[in-house]
Coordinates of C-alpha atoms in Angstrom, one line a residue:
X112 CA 0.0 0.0 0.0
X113 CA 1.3 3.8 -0.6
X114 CA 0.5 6.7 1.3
X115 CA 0.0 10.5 0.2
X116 CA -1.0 13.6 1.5
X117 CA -1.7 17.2 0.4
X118 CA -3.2 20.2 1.4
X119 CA -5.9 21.3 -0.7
X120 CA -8.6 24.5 -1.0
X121 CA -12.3 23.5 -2.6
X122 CA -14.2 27.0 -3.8
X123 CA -18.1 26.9 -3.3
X124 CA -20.1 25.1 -6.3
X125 CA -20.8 27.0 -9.3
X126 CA -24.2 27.0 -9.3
X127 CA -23.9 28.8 -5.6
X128 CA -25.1 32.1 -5.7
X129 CA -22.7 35.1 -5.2
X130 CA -20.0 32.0 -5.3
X131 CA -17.3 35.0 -5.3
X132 CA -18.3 35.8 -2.4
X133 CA -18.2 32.6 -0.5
X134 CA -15.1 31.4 1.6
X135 CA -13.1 28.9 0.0
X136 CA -12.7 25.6 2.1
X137 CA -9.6 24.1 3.7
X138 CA -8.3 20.9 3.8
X139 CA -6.1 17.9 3.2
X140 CA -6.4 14.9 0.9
X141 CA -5.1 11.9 1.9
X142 CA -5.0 8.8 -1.5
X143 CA -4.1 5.3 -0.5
X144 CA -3.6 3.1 -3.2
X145 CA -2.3 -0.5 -4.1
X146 CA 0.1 -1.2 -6.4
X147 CA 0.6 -5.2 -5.9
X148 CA -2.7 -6.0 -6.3
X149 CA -3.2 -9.7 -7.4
X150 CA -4.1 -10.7 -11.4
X151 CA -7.4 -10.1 -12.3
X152 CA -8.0 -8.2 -9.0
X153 CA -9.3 -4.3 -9.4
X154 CA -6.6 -2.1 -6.7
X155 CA -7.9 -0.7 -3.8
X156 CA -7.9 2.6 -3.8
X157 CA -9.0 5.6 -1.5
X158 CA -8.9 9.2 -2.2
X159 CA -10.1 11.1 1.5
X160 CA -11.2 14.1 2.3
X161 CA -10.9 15.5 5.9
X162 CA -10.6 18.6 8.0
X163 CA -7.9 17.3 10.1
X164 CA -4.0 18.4 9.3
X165 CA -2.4 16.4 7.9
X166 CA 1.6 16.7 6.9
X167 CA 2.8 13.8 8.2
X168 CA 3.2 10.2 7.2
X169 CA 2.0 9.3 10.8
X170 CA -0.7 11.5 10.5
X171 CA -1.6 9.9 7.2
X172 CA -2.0 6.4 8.5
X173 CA -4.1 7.6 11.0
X174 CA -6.8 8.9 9.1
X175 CA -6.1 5.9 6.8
X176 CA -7.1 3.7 10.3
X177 CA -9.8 5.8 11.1
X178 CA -11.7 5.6 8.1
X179 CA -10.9 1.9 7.9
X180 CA -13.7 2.2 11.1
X181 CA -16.2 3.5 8.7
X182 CA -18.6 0.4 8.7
X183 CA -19.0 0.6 12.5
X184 CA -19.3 4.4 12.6
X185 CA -22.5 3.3 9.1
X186 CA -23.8 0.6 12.2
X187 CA -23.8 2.4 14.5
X188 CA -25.6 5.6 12.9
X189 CA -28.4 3.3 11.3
X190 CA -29.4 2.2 14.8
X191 CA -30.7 5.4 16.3
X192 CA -32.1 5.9 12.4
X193 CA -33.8 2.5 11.2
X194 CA -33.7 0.8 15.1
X195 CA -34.8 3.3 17.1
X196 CA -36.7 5.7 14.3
X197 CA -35.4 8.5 15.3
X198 CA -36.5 10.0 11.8
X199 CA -40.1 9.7 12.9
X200 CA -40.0 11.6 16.1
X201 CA -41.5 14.9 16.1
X202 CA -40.8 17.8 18.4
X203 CA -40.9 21.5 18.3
X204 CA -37.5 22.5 19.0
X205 CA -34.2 21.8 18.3
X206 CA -33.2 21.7 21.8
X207 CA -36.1 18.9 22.7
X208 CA -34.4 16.8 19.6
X209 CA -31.2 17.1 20.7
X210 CA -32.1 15.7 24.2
X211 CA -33.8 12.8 22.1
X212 CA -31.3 11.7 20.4
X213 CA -28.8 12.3 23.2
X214 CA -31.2 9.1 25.3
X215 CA -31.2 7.2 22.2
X216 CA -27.8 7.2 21.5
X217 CA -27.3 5.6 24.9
X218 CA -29.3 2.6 23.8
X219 CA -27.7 2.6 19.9
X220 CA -24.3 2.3 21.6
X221 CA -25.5 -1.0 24.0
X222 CA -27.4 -2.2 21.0
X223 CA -24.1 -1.9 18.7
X224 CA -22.4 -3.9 22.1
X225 CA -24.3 -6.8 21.5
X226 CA -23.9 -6.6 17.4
X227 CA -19.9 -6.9 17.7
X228 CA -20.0 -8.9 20.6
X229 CA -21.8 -10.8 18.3
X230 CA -19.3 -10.9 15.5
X231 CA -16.6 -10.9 17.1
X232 CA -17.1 -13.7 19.9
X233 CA -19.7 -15.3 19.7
X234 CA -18.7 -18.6 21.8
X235 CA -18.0 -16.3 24.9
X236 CA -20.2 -16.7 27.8
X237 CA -23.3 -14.4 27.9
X238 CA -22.3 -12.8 31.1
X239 CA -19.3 -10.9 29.1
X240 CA -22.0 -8.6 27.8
X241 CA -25.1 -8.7 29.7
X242 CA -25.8 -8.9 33.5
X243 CA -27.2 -12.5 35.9
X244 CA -31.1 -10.9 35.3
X245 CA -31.1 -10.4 31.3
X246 CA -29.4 -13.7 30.9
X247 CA -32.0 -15.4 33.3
X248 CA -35.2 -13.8 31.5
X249 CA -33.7 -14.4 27.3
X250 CA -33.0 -17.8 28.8
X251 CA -36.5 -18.5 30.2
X252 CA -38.1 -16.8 26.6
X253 CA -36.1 -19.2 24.4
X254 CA -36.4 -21.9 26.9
X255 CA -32.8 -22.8 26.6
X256 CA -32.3 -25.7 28.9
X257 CA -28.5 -26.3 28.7
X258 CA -25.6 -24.7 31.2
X259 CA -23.7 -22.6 28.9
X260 CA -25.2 -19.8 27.3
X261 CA -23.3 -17.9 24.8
X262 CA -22.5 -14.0 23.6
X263 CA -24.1 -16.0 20.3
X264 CA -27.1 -17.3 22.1
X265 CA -28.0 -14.3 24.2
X266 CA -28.2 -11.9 21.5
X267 CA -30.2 -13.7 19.0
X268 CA -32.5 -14.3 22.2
X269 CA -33.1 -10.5 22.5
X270 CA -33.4 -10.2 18.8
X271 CA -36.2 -13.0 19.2
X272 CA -37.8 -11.0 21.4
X273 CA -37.9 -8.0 19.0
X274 CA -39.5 -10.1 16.1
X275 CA -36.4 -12.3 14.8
X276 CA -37.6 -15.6 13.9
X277 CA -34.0 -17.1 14.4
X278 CA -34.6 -20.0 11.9
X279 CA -31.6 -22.5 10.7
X280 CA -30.4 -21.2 8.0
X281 CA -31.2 -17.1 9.1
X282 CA -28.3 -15.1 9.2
X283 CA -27.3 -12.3 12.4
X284 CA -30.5 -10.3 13.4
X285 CA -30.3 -7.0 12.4
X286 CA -30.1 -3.7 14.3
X287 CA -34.3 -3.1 13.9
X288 CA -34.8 -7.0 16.0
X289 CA -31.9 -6.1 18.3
X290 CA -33.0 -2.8 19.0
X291 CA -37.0 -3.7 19.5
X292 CA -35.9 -6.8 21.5
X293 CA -33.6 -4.8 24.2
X294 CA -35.8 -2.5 24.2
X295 CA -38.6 -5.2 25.3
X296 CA -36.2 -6.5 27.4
X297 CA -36.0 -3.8 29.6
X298 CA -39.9 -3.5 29.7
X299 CA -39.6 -6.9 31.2
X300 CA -36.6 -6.3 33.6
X301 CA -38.5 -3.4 35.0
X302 CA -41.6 -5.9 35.8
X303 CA -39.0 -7.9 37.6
X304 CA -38.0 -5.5 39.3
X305 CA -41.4 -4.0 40.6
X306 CA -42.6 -7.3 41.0
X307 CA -39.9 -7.6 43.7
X308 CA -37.7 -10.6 43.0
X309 CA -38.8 -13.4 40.6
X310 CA -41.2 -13.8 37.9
X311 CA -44.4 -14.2 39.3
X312 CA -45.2 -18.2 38.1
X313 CA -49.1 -17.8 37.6
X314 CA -51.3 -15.0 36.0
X315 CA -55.0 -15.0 38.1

């Protein structure tokens, strides 16, 4: 892989009215590129665009890393957006949106938890991401009956809980089931709680 970097100044549009007038933009352009790339293979290549400084081959490969992180920054934003909807809330104010999305970015960031923990270990025990009372209520609603219980089986027990159907051959939940399932989940760690300890085992 090669590096590059370069400081560069972007004018307003042309179609922008009184463009003359407008202040010209700076910033740096940082192009990483392959040039071994195997037969028959199309290069990689990245041409970026950021507001940072950067003059430095150090500072080059770390906007090179940090926009390697762009799929979990993509994950992570599409949870508040398609999980929790924050599209569809309506308020009158900015300052009353801004407090929204301030609470549900608490929840997209546990939800995005459970979707790497997910990924990246799956076969770890469930108490690595979740505490002795959501383990004990997923378990009960998929009535898992064996000792262990996985990252793996815990989080596609809350996305059950949202709507997942968790079938053979279905891939990972996605962020919508995950998100609707926690958020259930907490509804029914609440009962527990105001119930006072346990579940109560009859409705009259």
């Amino acid at each position: 892989m090669q590096l590059a970097c370069a400081p560069v100044w972007i004018p307003a549009p042309l179609e922008t009215p009184k463009r003359r007038s407008q202040p010209v933009i700076a910033a740096w352009v940082v192009r990483v590129w392959e040039v071994d790339a195997p037969a028959g293979v199309e290069p990689l290549e990245w041409v970026l665009l950021c507001s940072l400084p950067t003059w430095t081959l150090q500072e080059a490969k770390e906007r090179r890393d940090g926009y390697g992180c762009r799929w979990m920054v993509e994950v992570y934003h599409q949870i508040p957006k398609s999980g929790c909807s924050e599209e569809k809330r309506r308020f009158e104010t900015a300052e009353a949106m801004g407090v929204c999305l301030a609470i549900l970015s608490v929840v997209a960031v546990r939800v995005f938890q459970l979707r790497c923990a997910l990924e990246s270990q799956p076969n770890a025990p469930a108490t690595q991401v979740a505490s002795a009372a959501e383990i004990e209520l997923v378990r009960r609603f998929v009535k898992h009956r064996g000792r262990s219980f996985s990252v793996r089986d815990f989080v596609r027990g809350v996305a059950r809980l949202g709507g997942f159907l968790g079938r053979k051959h279905d891939g990972d939940p996605a962020v919508r089931t995950l998100w609707g399932g926690y958020q259930r989940l907490q509804d029914m760690l609440l009962g527990v709680d105001l119930y006072g300890c346990s579940p109560p085992r009859r409705c009259w």
